[in-house]
Coordinates of C-alpha atoms and ligand atoms in Angstrom, one line a residue:
X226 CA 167.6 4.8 81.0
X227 CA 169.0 7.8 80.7
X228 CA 166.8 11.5 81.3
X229 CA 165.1 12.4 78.6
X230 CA 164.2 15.8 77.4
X231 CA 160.8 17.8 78.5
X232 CA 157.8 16.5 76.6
X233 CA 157.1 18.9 73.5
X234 CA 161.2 20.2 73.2
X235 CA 163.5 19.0 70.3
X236 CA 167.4 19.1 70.4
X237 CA 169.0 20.3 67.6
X238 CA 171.6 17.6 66.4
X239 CA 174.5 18.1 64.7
X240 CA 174.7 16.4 61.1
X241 CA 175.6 13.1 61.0
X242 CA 173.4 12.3 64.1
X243 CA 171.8 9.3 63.6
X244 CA 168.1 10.2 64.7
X245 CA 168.4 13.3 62.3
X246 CA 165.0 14.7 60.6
X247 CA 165.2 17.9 59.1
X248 CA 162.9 19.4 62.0
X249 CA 165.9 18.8 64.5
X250 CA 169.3 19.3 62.1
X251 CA 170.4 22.3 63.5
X252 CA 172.3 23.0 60.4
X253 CA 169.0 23.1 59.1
X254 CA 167.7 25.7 61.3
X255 CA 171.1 27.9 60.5
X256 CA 170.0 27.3 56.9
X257 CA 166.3 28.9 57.5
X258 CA 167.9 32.0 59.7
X259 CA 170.4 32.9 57.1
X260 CA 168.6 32.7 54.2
X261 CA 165.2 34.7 56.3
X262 CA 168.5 37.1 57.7
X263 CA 169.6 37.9 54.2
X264 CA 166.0 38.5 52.7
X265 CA 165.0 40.8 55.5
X266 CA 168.0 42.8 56.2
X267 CA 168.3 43.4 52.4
X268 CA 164.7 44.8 53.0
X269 CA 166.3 47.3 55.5
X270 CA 165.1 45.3 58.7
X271 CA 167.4 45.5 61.7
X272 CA 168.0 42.8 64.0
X273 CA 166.6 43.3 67.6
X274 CA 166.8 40.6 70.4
X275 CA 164.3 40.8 73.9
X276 CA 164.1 39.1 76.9
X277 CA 162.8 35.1 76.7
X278 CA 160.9 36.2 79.7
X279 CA 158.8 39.1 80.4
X280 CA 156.4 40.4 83.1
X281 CA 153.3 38.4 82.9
X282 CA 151.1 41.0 82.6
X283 CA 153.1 42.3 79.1
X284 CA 151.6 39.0 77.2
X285 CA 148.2 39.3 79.1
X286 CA 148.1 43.0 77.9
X287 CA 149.6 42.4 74.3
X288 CA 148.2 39.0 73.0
X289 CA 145.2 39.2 74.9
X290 CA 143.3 37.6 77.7
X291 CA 140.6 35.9 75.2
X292 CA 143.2 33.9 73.6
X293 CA 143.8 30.6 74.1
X294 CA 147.9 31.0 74.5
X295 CA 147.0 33.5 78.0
X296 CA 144.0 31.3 79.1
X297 CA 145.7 28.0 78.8
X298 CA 149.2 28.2 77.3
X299 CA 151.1 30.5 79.8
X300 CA 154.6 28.9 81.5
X301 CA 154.6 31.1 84.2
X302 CA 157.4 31.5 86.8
X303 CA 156.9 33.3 89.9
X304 CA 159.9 34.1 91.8
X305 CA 159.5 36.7 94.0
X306 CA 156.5 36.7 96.8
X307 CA 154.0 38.7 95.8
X308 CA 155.4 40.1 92.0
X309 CA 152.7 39.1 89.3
X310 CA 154.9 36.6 87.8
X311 CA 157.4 36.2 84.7
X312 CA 156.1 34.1 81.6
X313 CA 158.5 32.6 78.9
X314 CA 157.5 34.6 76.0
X315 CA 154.9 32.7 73.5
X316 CA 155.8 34.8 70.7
X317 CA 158.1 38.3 70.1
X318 CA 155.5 41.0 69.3
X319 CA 154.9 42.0 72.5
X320 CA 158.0 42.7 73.7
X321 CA 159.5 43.7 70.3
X322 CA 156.7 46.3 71.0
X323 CA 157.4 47.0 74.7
X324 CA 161.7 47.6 73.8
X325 CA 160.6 49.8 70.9
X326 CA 158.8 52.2 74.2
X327 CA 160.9 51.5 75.9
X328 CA 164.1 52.5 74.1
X329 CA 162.8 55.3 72.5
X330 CA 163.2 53.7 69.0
X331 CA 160.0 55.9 67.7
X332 CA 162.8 58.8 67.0
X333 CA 164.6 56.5 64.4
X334 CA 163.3 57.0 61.1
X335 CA 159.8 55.5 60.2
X336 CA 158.8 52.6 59.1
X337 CA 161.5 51.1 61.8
X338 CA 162.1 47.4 60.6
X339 CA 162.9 44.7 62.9
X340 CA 164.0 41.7 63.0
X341 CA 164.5 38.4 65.4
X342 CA 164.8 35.3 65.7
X343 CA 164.3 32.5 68.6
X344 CA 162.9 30.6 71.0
X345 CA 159.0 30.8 72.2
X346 CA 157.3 29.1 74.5
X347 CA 153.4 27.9 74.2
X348 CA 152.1 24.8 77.0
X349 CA 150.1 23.4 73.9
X350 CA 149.5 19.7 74.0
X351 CA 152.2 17.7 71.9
X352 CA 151.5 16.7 68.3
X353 CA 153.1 16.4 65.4
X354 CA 154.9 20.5 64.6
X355 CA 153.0 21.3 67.7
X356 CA 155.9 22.2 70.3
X357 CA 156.1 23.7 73.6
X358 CA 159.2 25.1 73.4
X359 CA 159.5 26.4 69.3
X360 CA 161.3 28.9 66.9
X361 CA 160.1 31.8 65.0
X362 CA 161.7 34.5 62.6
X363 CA 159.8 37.3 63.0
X364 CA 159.7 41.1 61.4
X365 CA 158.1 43.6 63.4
X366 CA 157.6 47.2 61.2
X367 CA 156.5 50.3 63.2
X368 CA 155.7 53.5 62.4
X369 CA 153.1 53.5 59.1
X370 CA 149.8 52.7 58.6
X371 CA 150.7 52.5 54.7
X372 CA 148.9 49.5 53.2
X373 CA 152.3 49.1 50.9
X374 CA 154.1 48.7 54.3
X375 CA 151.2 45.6 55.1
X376 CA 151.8 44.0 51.1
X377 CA 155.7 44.3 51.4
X378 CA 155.3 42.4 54.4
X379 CA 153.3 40.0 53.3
X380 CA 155.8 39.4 50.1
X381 CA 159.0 39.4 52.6
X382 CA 157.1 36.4 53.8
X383 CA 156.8 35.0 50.7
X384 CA 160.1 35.4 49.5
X385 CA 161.9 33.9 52.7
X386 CA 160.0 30.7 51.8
X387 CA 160.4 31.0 48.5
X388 CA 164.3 31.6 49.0
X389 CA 164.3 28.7 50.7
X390 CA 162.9 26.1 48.4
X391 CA 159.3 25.6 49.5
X392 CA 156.7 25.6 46.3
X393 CA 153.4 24.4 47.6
X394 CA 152.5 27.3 50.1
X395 CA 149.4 29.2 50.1
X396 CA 148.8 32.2 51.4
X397 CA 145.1 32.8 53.1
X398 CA 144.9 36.7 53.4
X399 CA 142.0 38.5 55.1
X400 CA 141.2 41.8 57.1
X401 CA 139.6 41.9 60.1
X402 CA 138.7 45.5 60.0
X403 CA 139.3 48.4 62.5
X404 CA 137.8 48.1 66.3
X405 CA 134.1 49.4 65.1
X406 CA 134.3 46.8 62.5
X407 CA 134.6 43.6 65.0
X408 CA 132.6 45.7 67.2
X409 CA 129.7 45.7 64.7
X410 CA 130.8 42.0 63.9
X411 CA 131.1 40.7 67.6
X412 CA 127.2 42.0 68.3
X413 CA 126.1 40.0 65.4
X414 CA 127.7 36.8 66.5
X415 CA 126.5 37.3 69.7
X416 CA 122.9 37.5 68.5
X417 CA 123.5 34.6 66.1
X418 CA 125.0 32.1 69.1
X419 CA 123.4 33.1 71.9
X420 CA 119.8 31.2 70.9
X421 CA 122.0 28.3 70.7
X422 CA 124.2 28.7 73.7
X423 CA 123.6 25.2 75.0
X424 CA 125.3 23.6 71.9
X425 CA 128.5 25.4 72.1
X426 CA 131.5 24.2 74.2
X427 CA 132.6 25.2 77.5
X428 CA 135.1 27.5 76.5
X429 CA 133.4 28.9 73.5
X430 CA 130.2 30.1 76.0
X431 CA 132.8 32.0 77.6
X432 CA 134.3 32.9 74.4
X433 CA 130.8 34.4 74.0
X434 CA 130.8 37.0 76.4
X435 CA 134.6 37.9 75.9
X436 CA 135.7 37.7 72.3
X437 CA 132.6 35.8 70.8
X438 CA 134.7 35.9 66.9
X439 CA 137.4 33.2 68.9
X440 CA 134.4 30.6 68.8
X441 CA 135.2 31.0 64.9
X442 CA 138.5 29.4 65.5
X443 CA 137.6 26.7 68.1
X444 CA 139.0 23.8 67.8
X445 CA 136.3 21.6 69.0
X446 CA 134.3 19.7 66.9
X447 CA 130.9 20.5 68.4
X448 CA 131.8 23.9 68.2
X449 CA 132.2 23.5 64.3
X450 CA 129.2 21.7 63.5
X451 CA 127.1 24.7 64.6
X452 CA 129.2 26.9 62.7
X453 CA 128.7 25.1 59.8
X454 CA 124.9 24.1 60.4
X455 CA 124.1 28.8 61.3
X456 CA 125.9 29.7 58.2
X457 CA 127.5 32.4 59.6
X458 CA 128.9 35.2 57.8
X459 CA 132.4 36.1 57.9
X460 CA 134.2 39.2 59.0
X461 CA 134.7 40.6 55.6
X462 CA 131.0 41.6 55.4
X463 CA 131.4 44.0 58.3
X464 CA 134.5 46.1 57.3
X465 CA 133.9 49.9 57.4
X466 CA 134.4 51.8 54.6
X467 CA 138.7 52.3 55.9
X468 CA 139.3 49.4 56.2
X469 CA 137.9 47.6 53.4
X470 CA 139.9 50.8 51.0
X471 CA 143.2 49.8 52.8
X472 CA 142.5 45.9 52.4
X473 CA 141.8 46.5 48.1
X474 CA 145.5 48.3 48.3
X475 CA 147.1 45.6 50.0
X476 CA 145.7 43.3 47.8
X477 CA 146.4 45.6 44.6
X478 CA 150.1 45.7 45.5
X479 CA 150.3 41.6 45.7
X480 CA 148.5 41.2 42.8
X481 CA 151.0 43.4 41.1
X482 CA 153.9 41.6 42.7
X483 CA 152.8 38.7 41.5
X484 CA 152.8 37.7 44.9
X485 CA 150.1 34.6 45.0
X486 CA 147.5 34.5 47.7
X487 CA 143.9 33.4 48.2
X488 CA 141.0 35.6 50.3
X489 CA 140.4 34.2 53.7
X490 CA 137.4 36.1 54.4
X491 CA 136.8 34.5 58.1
X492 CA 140.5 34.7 59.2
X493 CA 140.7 34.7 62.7
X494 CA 144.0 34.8 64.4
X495 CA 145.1 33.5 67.8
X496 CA 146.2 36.8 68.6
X497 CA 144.1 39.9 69.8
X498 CA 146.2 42.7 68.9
X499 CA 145.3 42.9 65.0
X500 CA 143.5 45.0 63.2
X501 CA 142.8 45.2 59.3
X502 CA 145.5 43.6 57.3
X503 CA 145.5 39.4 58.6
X504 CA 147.1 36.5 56.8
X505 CA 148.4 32.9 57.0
X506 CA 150.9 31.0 55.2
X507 CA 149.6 27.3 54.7
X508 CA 150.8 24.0 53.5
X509 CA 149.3 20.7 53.1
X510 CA 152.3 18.7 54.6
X511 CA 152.0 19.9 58.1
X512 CA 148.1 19.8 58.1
X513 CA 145.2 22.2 57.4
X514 CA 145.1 23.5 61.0
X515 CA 148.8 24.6 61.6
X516 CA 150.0 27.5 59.5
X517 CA 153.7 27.2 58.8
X518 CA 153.2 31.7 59.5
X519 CA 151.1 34.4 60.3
X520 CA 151.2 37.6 60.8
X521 CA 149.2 40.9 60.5
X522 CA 148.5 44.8 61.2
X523 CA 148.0 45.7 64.8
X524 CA 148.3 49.2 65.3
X525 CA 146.5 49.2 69.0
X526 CA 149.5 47.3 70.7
X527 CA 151.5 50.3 71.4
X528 CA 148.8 52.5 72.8
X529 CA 147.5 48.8 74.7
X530 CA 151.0 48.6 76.3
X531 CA 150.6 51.9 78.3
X532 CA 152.6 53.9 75.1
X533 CA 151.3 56.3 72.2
X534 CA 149.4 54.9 68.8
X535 CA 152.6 53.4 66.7
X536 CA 150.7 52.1 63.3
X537 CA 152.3 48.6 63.1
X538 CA 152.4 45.7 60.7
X539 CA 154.4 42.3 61.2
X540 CA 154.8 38.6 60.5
X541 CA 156.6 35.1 62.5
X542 CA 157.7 31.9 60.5
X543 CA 157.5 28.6 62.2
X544 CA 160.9 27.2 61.7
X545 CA 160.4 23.9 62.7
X546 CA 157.0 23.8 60.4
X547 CA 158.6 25.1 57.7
X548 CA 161.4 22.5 57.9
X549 CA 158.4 19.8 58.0
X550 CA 157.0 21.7 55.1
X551 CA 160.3 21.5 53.0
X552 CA 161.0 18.0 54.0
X553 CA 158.1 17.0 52.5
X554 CA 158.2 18.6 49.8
X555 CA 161.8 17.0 49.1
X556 CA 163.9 20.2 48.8
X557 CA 167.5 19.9 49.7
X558 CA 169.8 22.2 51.4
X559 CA 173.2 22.8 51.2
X560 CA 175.7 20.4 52.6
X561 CA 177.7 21.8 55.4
X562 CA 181.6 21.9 54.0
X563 CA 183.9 19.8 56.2
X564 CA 186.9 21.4 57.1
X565 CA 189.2 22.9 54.4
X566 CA 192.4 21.4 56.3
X567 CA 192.6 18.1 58.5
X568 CA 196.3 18.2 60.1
X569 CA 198.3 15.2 61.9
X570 CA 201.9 14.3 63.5
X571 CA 203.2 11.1 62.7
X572 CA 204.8 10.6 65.4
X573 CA 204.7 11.7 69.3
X574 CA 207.0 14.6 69.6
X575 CA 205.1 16.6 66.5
X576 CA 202.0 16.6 67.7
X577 CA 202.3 19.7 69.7
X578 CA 204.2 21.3 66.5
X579 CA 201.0 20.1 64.1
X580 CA 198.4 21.6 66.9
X581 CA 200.6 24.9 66.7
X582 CA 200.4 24.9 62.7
X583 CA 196.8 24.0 62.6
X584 CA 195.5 26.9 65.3
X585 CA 197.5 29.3 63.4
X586 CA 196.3 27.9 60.2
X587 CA 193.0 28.8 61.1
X588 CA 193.3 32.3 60.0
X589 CA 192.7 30.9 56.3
X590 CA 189.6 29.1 56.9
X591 CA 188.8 25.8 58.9
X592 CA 191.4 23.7 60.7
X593 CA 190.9 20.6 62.5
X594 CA 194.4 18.5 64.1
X595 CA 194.6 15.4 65.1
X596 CA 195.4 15.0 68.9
X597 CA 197.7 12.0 68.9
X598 CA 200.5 11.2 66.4
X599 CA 199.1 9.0 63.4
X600 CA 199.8 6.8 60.7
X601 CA 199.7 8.1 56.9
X602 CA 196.8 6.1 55.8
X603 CA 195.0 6.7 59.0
X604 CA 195.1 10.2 59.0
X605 CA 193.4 10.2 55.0
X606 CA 190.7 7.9 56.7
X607 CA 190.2 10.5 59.4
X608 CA 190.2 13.1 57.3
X609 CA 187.8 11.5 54.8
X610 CA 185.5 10.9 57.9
X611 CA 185.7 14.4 58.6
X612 CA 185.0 15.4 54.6
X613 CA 188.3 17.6 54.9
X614 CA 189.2 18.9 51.3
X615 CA 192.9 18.3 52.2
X616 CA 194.7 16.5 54.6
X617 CA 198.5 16.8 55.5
X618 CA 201.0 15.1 57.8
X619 CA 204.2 16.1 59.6
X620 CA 206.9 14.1 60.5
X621 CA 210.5 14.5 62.2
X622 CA 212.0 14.9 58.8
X623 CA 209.4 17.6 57.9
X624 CA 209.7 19.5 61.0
X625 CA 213.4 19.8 60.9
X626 CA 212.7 21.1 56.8
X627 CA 209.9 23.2 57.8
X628 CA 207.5 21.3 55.6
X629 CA 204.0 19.9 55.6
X630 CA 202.8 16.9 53.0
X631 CA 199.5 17.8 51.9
X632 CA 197.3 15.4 50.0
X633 CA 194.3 17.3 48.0
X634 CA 191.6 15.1 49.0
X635 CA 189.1 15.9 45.6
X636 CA 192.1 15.5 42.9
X637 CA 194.0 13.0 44.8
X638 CA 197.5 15.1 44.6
X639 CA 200.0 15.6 47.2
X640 CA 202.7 18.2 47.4
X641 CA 205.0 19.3 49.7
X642 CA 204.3 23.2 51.1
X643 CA 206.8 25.2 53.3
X644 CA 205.0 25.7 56.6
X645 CA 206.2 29.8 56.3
X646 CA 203.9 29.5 53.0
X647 CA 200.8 27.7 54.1
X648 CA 198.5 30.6 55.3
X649 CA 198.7 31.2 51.2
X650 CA 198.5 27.8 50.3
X651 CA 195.0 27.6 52.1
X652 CA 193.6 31.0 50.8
X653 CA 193.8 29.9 47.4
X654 CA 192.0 27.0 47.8
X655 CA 189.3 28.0 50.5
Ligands
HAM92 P1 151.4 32.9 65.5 O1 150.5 32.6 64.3 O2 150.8 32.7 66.8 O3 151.8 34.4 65.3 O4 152.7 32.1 65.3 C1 153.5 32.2 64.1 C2 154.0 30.8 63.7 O5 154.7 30.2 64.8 C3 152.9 29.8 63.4 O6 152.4 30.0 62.1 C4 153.7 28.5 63.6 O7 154.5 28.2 62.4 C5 154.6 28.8 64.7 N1 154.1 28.2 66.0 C6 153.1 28.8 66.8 N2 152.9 27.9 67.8 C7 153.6 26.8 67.6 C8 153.8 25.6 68.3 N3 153.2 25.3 69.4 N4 154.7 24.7 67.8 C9 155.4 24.9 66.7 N5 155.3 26.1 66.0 C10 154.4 27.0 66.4 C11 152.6 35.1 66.2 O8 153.3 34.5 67.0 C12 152.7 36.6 65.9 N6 153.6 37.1 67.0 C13 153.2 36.9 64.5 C14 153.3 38.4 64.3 C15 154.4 39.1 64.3 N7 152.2 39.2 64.1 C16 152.7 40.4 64.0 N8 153.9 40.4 64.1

């Protein structure tokens, strides 16, 4: 048998593959960039691209060392003797964060809106749109603590899956306060778990001591049954007077929008870097537990990283959930055009002659050639296979007259076109 790819990795196939599903097509994939690229450089985002590998101690620093993705999700490369180690990034913040330091970009005018998109890397265990190697588009804005800047992310959000056919989202907003707040609300869990330690998981009595609100989002089951049996109050209880002000102005400016959400008030994210504004775009078809998004406020990341306080709101889509999102939900995309021009020889000595017309032909749009001479009827076969809209053919008499038959492939009329007049030929009808 042939090698097989690493456990938890799609390829993307071209269309026409025949294993396709939406959540490998890459023309799929193009679809969801361009349509989020459009929606969030209209919004005056620009597009930034970082490292898929950064120094270990970046992620531990930036998504923090209570999470689950540091404690157990980590690909790690260490490479030279005794350096800390290199991790494949599990997500962009932290180092859309780190090049924003680093380059200076806190003298371009604030809010600074960024964009990216690509791979990250999580060791999670494989399940259905749970992938070790996945994609994200991801905004990053920098520089404002403005609650409109948190609401006009959240509706960017919004709109990129709206823009791209999916109507069955929810969006699960919350805040989880400023660092008194979760102070305030870490003692009480504390005090509310630790009668009960022996009932909790492993990892959620360690959870205790470090970050006792990630027992909220365990995934364990035994873990959740005490949850449910204590009652326990969510974070929205505990937010200080700032916080909960800023949260009923996010909320005001969504509501206005028309932008539709429901209150989480016990969201917990997987992250540790937020603060206040937190929220989750869900959908039935890939499962309660897997958001297709997520994103939030986390003004400490710069000042964690080693720079100043940069006030900082931002969000990543899932690409390959969202795909699994719109495939279930039916939606269709556009088909991807075939080329405008398929070009052949019929005989031996014109094939060079029909490759020369079809690179320069290019300049009008998309040229494929055939690379051996072909009959007529073959090359409309090909050029059907190919979906070409037109398909022409050269022969001796041609060559020596300059000419090219061309067949229209969608009316089903042919006409003869001087090879000095094709470039306009194609213009007009690409
Ligand atoms: P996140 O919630 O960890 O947030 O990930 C965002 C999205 O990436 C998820 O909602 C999901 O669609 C996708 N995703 C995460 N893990 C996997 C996986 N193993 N397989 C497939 N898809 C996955 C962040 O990454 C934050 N950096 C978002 C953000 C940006 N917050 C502020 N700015």
């Amino acid at each position: 048998m042939p090698l097989q790819r690493p456990k938890g990795t799609q390829d993307h196939l071209p269309d026409g593959s025949p294993k396709l599903s939406r959540d490998v097509q890459a023309s799929a994939f193009r679809h969801v960039q361009e349509v989020a690229r459009r929606a969030l450089e209209r919004a005056g985002a620009q597009f930034i691209g970082t490292p898929l590998f950064e120094e270990a101690e970046l992620v531990q620093r930036g998504v923090g060392g209570s999470t689950d993705i540091v404690r157990k999700e980590m690909f790690t490369v260490y490479y030279f003797g005794d350096h800390g180690g290199y991790v494949l990034r599990p997500e962009a913040t932290a180092g859309v964060v780190r090049a924003y330091l680093e380059g200076g970009l806190k003298q371009l005018p604030a809010p600074l809106k960024l964009w990216t998109h690509g791979p990250m890397f999580r060791a999670e265990r494989q399940q259905k749109g749970r992938l070790r190697q996945f994609h994200q588009v991801d905004y990053e804005v920098l520089g404002s603590p403005d609650p409109l800047v948190d609401a006009e992310a959240v509706a960017l959000m919004w709109a990129v899956a709206v823009q791209l056919g999916l109507q069955r989202g929810r969006i699960k907003l919350g805040s989880i306060g400023d660092p008194a707040d979760r102070e305030a609300y870490n003692g009480y869990l504390r005090a509310l778990f630790t009668p009960h330690l022996e009932r909790l998981s492993d990892d959620s009595k360690d959870r205790l001591t470090r970050n006792p609100m990630r027992i909220l989002d365990s995934k364990s089951a035994q873990d959740q049954d005490l949850i449910g049996e204590l009652g326990v109050r969510p974070m929205l209880d505990f937010l200080g007077e700032d916080a909960r002000t800023h949260f009923g102005a996010v909320q005001a400016s969504l509501r206005a929008w028309e932008v539709p959400f429901d209150i989480d008030p016990s969201i917990v994210r997987g992250l540790d870097y937020y603060r206040r504004t937190a929220w989750e775009l869900h959908h039935e078809g890939v499962g309660a537990k897997s958001a297709l998004g997520g994103g939030g406020r986390y003004d400490g990341l710069a000042a964690q990283l080693g720079g100043p306080e940069v006030p900082a709101v931002g969000w990543a889509l899932g690409i390959e959930r969202l795909l699994l999102a719109l495939e279930d939900e039916g939606v269709a995309f556009p088909e991807v055009q075939g080329p405008l021009l398929f070009l052949a020889a019929m005989d031996e000595q014109n094939v060079g002659l029909a490759a020369q017309i079809g690179l320069q032909a290019r300049k009008a749009g998309r040229v494929e050639f055939a690379y051996r001479a072909l009959k007529p009827g073959s090359v409309f076969k090909e050029a059907d296979r190919r979906r070409a809209r037109l398909a022409a053919v050269i022969g001796s008499e041609e060559a020596a007259r300059g000419v090219l038959n061309i067949k229209d492939l969608k009316t089903g009329e042919s006409r003869e076109v001087a090879v000095s007049e094709l470039h306009t030929f194609l213009e007009e009808r690409a």
